[in-house]
Coordinates of C-alpha atoms in Angstrom, one line a residue:
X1 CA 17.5 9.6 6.8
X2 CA 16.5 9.3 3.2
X3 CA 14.8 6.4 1.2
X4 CA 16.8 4.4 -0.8
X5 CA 16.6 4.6 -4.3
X6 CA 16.6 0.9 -4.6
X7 CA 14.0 -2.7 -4.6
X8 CA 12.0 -2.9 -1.3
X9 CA 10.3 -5.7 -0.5
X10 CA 6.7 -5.9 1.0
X11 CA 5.1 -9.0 3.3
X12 CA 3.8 -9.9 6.3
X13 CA 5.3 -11.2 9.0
X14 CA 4.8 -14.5 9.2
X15 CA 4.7 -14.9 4.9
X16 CA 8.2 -15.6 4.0
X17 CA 8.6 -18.9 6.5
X18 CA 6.0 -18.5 9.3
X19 CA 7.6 -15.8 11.6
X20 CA 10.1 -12.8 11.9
X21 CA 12.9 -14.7 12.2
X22 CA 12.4 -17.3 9.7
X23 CA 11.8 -14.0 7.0
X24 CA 15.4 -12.7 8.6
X25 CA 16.9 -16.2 7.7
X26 CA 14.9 -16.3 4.3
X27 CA 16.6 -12.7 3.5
X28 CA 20.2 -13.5 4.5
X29 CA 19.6 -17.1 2.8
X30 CA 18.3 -15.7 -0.7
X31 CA 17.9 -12.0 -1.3
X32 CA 21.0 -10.7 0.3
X33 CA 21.9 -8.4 -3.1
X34 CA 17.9 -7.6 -3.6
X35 CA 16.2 -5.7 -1.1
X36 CA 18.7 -2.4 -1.1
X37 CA 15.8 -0.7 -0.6
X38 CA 14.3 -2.0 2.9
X39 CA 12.0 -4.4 3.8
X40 CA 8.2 -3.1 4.4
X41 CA 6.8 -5.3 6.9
X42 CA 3.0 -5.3 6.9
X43 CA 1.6 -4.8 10.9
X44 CA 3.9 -7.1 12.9
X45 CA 1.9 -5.8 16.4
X46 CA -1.1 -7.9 18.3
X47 CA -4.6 -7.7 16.5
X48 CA -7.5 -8.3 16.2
X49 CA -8.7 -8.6 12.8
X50 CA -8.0 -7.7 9.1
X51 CA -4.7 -9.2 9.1
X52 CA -2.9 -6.6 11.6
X53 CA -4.9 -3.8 10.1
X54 CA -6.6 -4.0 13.8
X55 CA -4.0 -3.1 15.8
X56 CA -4.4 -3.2 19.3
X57 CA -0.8 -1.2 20.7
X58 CA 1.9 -0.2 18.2
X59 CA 4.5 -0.9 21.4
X60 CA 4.4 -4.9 20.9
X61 CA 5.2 -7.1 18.4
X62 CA 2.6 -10.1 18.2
X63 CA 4.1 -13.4 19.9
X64 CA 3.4 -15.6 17.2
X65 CA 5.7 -13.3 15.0
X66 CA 8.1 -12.9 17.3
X67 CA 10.1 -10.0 19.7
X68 CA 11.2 -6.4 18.6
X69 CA 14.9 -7.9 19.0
X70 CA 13.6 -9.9 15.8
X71 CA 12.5 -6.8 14.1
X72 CA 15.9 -4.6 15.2
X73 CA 18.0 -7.6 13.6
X74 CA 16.0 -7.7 10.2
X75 CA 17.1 -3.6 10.4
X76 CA 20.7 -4.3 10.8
X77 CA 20.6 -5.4 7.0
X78 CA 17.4 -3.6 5.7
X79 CA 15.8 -0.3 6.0
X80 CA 12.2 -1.2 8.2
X81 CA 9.2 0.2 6.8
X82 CA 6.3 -0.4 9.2
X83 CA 2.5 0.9 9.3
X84 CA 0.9 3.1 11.6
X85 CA -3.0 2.5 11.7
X86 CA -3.5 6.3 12.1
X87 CA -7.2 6.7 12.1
X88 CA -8.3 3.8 14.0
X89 CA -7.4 0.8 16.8
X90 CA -8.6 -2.2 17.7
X91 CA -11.8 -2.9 19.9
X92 CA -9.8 -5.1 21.9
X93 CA -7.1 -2.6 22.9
X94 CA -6.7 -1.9 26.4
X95 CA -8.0 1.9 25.7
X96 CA -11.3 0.8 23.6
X97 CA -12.1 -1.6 26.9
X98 CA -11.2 0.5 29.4
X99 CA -14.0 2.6 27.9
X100 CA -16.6 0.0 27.0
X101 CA -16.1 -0.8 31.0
X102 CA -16.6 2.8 32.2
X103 CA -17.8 5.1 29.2
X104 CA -17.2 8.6 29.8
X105 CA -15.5 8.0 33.2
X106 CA -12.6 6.1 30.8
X107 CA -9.6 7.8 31.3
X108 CA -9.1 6.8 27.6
X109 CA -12.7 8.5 26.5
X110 CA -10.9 11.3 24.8
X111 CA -9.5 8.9 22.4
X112 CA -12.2 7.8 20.3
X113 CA -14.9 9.5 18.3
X114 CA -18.4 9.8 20.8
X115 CA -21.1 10.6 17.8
X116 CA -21.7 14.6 19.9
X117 CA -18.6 15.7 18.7
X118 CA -19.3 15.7 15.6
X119 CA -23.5 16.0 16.2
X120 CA -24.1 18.1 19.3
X121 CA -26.8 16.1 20.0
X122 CA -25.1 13.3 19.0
X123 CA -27.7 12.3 16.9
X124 CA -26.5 11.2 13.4
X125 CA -28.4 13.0 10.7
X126 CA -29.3 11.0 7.0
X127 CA -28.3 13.9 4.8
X128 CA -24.7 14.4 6.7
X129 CA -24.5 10.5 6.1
X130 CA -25.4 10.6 2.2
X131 CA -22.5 13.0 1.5
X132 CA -20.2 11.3 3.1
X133 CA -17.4 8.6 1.4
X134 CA -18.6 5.4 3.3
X135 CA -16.7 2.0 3.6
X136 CA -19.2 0.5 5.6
X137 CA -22.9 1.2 5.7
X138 CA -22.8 3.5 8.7
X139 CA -19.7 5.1 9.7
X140 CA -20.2 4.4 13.4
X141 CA -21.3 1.4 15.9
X142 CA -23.1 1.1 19.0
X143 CA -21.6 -0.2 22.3
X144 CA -23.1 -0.8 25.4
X145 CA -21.3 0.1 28.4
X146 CA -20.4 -2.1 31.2
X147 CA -20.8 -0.2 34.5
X148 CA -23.8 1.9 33.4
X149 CA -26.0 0.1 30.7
X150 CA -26.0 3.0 28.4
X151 CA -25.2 2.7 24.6
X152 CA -22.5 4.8 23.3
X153 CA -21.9 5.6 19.1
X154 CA -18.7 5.7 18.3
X155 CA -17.0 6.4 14.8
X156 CA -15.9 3.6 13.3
X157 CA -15.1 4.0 9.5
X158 CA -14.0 0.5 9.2
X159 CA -15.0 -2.7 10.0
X160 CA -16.8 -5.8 8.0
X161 CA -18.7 -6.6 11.8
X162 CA -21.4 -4.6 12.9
X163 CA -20.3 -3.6 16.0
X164 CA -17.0 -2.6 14.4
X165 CA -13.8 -4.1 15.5
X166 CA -11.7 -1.1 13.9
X167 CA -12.6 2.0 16.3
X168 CA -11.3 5.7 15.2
X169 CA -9.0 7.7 16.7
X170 CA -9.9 11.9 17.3
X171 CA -6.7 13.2 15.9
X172 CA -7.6 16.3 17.6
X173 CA -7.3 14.7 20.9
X174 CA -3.7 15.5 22.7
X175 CA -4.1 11.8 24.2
X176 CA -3.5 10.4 20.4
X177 CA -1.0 12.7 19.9
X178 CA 0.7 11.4 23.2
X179 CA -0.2 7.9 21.7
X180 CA 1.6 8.7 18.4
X181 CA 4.7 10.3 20.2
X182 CA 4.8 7.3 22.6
X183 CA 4.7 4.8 19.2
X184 CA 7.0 7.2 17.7
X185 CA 9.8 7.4 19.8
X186 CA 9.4 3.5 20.2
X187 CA 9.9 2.9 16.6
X188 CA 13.2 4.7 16.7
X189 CA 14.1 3.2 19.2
X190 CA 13.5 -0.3 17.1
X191 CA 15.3 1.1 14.3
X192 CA 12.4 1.5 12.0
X193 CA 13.4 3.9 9.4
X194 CA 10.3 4.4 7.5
X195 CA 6.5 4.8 9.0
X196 CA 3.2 4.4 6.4
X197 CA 0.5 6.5 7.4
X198 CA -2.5 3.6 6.9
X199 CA -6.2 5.3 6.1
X200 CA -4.7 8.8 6.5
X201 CA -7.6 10.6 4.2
X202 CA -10.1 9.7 6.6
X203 CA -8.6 11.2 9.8
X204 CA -10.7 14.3 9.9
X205 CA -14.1 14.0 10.1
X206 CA -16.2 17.2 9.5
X207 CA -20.0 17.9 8.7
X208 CA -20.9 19.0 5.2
X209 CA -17.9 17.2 3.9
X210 CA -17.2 13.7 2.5
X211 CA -14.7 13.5 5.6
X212 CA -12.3 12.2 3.3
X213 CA -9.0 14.5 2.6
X214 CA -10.9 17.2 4.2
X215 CA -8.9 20.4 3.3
X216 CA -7.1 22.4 5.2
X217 CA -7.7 20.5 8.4
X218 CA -5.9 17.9 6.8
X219 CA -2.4 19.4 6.5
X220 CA -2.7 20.6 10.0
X221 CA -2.8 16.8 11.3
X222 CA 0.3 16.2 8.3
X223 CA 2.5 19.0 8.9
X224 CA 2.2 18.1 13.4
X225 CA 2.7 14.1 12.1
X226 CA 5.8 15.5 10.0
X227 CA 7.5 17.1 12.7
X228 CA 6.9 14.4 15.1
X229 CA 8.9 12.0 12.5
X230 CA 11.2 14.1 11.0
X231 CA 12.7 14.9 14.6
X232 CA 13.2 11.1 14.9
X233 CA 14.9 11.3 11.3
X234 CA 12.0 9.0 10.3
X235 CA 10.5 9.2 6.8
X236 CA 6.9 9.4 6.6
X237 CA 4.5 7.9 3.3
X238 CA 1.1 9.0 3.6
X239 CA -1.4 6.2 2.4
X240 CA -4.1 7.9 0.6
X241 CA -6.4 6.1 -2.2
X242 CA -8.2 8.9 -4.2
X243 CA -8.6 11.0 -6.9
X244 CA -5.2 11.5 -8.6
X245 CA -5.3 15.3 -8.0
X246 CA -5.3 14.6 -3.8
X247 CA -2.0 12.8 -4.2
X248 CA -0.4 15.2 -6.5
X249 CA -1.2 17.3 -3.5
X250 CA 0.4 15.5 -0.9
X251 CA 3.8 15.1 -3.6
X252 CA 3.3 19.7 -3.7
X253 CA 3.2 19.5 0.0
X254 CA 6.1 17.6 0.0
X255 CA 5.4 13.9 0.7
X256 CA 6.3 10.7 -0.9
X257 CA 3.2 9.3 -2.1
X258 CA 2.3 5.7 -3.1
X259 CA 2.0 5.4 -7.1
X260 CA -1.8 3.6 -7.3
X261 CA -2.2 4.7 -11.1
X262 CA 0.9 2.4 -12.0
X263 CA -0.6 -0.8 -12.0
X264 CA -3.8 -0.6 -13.9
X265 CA -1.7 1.5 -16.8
X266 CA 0.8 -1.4 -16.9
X267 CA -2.2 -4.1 -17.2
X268 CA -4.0 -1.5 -20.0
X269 CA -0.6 -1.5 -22.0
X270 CA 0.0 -5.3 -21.8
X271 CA -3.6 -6.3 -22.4
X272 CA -4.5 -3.8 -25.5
X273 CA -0.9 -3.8 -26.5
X274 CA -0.8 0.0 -26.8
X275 CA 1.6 1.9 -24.9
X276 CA -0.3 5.6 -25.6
X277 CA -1.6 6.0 -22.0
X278 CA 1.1 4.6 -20.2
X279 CA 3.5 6.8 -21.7
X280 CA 1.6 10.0 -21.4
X281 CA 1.4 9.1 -17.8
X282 CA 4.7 8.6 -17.2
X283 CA 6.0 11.6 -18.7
X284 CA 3.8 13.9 -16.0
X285 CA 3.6 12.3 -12.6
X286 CA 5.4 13.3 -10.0
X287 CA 8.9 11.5 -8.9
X288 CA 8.9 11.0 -5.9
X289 CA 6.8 8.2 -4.9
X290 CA 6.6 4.6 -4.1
X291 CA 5.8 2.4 -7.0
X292 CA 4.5 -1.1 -6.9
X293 CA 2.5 -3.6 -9.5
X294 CA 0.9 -5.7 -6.3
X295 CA 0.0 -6.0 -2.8
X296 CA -2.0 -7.3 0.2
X297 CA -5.6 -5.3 -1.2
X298 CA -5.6 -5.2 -4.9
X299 CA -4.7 -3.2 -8.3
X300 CA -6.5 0.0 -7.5
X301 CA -9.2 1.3 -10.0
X302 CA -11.9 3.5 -8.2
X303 CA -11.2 6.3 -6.9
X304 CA -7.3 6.4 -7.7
X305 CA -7.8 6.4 -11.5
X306 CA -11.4 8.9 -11.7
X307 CA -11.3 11.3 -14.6
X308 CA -8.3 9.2 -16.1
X309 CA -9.8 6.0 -17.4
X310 CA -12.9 5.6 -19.8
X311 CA -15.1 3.1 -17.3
X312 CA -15.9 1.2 -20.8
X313 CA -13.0 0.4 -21.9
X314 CA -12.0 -0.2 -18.1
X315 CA -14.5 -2.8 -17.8
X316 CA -12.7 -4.2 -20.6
X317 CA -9.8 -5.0 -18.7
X318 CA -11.7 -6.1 -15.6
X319 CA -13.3 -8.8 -17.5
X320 CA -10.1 -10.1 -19.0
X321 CA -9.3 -9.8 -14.8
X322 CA -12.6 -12.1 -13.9
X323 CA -11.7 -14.6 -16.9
X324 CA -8.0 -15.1 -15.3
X325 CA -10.0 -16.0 -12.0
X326 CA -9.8 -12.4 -10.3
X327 CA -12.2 -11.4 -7.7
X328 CA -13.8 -7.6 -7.4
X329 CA -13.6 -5.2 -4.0
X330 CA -16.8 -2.2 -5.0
X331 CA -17.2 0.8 -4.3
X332 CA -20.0 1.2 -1.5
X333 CA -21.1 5.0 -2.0
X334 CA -23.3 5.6 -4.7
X335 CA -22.5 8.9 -5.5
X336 CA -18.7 7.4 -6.2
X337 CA -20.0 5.1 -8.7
X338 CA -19.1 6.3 -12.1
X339 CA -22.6 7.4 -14.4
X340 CA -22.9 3.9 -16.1
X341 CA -22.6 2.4 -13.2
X342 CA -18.9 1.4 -13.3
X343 CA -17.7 0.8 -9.2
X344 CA -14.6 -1.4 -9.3
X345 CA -12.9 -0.2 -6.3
X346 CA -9.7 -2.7 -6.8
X347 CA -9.0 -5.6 -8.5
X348 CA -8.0 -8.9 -6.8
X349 CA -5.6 -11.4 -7.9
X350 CA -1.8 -12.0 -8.1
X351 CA 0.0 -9.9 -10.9
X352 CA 1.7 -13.1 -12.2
X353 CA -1.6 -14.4 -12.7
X354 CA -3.9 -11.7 -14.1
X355 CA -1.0 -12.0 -17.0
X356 CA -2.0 -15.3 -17.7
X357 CA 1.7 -16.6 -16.0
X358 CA 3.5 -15.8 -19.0
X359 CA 6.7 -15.0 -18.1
X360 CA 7.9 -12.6 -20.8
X361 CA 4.9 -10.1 -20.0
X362 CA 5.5 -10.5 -16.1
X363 CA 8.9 -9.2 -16.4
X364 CA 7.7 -6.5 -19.0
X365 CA 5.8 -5.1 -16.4
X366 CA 8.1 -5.4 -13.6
X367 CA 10.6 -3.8 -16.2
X368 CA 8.5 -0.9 -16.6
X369 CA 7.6 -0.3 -12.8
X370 CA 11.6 -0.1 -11.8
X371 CA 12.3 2.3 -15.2
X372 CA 9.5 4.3 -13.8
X373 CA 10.7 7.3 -11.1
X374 CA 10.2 6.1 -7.7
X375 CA 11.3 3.8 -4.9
X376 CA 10.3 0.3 -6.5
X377 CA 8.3 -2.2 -3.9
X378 CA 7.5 -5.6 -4.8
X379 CA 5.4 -7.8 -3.1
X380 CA 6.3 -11.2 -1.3
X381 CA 3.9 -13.0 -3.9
X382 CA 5.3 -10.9 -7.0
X383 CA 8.8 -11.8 -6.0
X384 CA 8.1 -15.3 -6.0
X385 CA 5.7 -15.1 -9.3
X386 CA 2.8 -16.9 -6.6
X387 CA -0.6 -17.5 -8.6
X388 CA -4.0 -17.1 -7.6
X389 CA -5.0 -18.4 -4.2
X390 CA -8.2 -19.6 -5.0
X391 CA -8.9 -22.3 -2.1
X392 CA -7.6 -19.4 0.3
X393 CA -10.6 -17.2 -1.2
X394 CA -12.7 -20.4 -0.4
X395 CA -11.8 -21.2 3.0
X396 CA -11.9 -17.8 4.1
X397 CA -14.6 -16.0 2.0
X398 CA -12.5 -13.4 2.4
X399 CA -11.3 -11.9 -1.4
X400 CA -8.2 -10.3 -0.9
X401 CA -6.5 -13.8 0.1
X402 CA -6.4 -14.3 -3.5
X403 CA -2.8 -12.2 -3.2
X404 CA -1.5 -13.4 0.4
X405 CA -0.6 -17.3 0.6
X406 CA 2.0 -18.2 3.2
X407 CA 5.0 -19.6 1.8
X408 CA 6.6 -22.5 4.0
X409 CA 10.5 -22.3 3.6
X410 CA 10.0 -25.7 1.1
X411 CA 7.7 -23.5 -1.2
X412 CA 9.9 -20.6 -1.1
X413 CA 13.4 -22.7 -2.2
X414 CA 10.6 -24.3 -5.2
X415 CA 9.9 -21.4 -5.9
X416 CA 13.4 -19.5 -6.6
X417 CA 14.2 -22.8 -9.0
X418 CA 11.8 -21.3 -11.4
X419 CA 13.0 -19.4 -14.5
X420 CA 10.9 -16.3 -14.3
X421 CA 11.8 -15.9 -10.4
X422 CA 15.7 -15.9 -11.5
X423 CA 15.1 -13.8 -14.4
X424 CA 13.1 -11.2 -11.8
X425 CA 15.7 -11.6 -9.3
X426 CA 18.5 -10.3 -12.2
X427 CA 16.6 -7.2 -13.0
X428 CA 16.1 -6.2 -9.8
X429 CA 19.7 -6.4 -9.3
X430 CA 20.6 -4.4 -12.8
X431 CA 18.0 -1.4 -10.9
X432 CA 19.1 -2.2 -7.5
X433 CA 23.0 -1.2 -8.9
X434 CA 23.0 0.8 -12.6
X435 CA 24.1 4.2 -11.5
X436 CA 21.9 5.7 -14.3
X437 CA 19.0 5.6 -12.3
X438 CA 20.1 8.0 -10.2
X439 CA 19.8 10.2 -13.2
X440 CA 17.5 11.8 -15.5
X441 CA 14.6 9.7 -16.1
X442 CA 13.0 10.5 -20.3
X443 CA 10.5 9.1 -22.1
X444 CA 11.1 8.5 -25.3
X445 CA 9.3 8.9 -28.5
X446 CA 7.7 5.3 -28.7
X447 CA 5.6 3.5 -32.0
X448 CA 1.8 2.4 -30.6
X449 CA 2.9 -1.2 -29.9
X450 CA 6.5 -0.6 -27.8
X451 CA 7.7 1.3 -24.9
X452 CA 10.9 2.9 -24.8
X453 CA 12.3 4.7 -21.3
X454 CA 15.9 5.6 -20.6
X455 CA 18.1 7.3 -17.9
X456 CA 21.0 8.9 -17.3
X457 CA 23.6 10.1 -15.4
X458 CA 27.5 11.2 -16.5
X459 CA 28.2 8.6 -18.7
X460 CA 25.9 5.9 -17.2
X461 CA 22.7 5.1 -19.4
X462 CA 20.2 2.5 -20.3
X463 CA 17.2 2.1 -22.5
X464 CA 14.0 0.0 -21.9
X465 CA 12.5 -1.2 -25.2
X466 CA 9.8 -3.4 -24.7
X467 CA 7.6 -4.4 -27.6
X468 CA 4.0 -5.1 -26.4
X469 CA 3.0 -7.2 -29.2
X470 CA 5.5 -10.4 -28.5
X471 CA 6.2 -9.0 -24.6
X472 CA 10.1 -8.8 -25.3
X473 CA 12.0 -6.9 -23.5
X474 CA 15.6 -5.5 -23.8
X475 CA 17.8 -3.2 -22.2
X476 CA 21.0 -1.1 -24.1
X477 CA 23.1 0.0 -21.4
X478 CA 26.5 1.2 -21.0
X479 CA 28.8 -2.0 -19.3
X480 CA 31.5 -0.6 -16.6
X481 CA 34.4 -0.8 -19.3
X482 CA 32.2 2.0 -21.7
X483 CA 30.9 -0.3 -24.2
X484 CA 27.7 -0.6 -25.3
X485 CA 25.5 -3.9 -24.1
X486 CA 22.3 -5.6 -24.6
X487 CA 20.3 -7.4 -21.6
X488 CA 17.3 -9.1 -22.8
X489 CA 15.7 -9.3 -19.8

């Protein structure tokens, strides 16, 4: 198995129509020629909370969705990408309350993370705690259990309740393993080609460390996860959301790794109409990786971009991003913070929308993320230029709805009437089938104000020029006959 080199698209199950097999219609109705990529379905399996990030088995599909026969016809047309929660599982799977029933009797105890493994005395210490990378303000909960009264602490590094509702998994523990290999061997069987590894950095958990990417430990868990897929002839992409340098890592070790820095350089260009830091960027990442503008959390800032941006001017750009109605996610840890203060851990809001809707500078940034190396993903929302969901963010009180309205099948056929949804749906097709981009990727030597990017292969080529002070865009490409062409995009 190997990725395509073509548009994915990214959603939820029940986003695109209301179920599995509504999104299977949707695709075979409109998109036949645009996902060549695959189709990355966002946790299709029962849950309890943070929108399937929760999961409770990776061996069901959740009813309301829909049936693995669902999923396995959606992969007769499209490569399946699906995520594997790999540090953590729901309080309400049968393994979490078989041990809130009988504690260390649980034939599941092994599972989780009691606080003496890492404490012998399982006593949590303050100063192990301050060093730490928290997303919550104590990376474990207390449980009582059933049959004997006695609280337990367990390791939860996730979770907005208190108990948590996301409980971690000891990746140490052979029964996880079994679990993995189990979920594993199920997902080939389903004909999922692709598996994300969700919250990977924060798998090892060790004293004296930030237990975040904790090195070498970490490797030892990635090169045994590796294995396990690569002897299904599945392809693995590690989720990891931290300084650059621990993803350039991952790309030496050999990984595909998710392109976080993409997105905020594209908004920089666009909004200071200066394509300087884009372009340096693009000319020394890695290749392979995953690319995408938008998703279900938000345009990553802190940690992904540390030592890259200057936090002033990057607070620049966030307020342009509050003005257009964006909401913040913060960094929690203070020692994380930048030195004035700067924490903007992502920024929330539909790409569409943080551009003010204007069409010509929505499609110079989707221009720029499929010229870029990588396996390009767009987002259900993206595809469909969907604004800012701002009653969502009301009802809810939950931010990150902003970027992850439900489209009925009405909203979705309004939606492909509009100009800027056609004009999307072209360009992917141009990357989706120009040979060139098989090629050799250059940047080229650009004035302040444009971006120029070509590739090549045999006789194949095509140049991006995009000038950032009027957002135009054109391509020069070579047509099948040999003759020079123009697509203004």
């Amino acid at each position: 198995m190997s990725v395509r080199n073509q548009v994915q698209l990214i959603t939820y199950p029940d986003s695109l129509g209301g179920n599995l097999k509504a999104l299977n219609n949707v695709l075979l109705t409109h998109f036949t020629d645009i996902f060549k990529g695959g189709v990355h379905i966002l946790p299709p399996f029962p849950s309890s909370g943070d929108r399937g990030f929760a999961p409770k088995t990776y061996l069901e599909i959740e009813p309301n969705f829909g049936t693995w026969e669902d999923i396995r016809a959606i992969g007769e047309n499209y490569d399946i990408l699906i995520d594997v929660m790999v540090n953590h599982i729901s309080r309400q799977s049968e393994y979490f309350q078989d041990f809130l029933k009988k504690g260390r009797k649980s034939k599941y105890a092994d599972l989780f993370i009691t606080l003496d493994k890492i404490w012998e005395d399982g006593k949590p210490k303050k100063e192990d705690i301050e060093k730490m990378f928290l997303r919550r303000p104590l990376p474990y909960s207390s449980y009582t259990i059933e049959e004997t009264g006695e609280e337990e602490k367990v390791w939860t590094t996730f979770g907005k309740t208190d108990p948590s509702e996301q409980i971690d998994l000891d990746v140490k523990s052979e029964k996880v393993r079994e679990l993995f290999t189990e979920s594993f061997m199920n997902f080939k069987k389903q004909n999922v080609k692709i598996i994300r590894l969700d919250a990977v950095g924060y798998v090892i958990k060790k004293l004296g460390t930030n237990c975040f990417f904790v090195e070498p430990e970490i490797y030892e868990f990635l090169d045994w996860i590796l294995e396990l897929a690569n002897s299904l002839d599945i392809e693995l992409l590690p989720e990891v959301h931290s300084h650059y340098s621990i993803q350039y890592k991952l790309a030496k070790h050999g990984c595909w790794i998710y392109d976080f820095i993409l997105p905020y350089r594209i908004l920089d260009a666009l909004f200071n109409k200066s394509s300087k830091d884009l372009l340096q960027y693009l000319k020394t990442r890695p290749h392979k990786q995953f690319t995408m503008l938008d998703c279900h959390d938000g345009i990553p800032i802190k940690p992904d971009l540390d030592d890259l941006i200057d936090t002033k001017e990057a607070r620049k750009v966030v307020d342009v991003c509050l003005e257009r109605e964006s909401n913040l996610s913060l960094i929690l840890s203070e020692e994380h913070k930048a030195h004035d203060g700067f924490d903007v851990h992502q920024i929330r809001c539909s790409y569409y929308s943080v551009l003010n809707c204007d069409d010509d500078a929505y499609l110079a940034a989707r221009a720029i993320q499929f010229f870029a190396p990588g396996v390009p993903q767009v987002y259900y929302v993206g595809l469909l230029a969907g604004e800012n969901d701002l009653e969502n963010v009301r009802k809810t009180g939950e931010g990150r709805e902003i970027n992850r309205h439900n489209f009925t099948l009405e909203e979705i056929e309004k939606s492909l009437e509009k100009e800027v949804v056609q004009r999307l749906l072209k360009l992917i097709r141009f990357r989706n089938e120009y040979d060139a981009f098989n090629g050799e990727f250059t940047v080229l030597e650009s004035a302040k104000d444009e971006i120029r990017l070509s590739w090549k292969r045999n006789e194949k080529n095509c140049t991006l020029l995009i000038d950032l002070k009027k957002y135009k865009s054109v391509i020069d490409y070579i047509d099948e006959n040999g003759q020079a062409s123009q697509y203004f995009i």
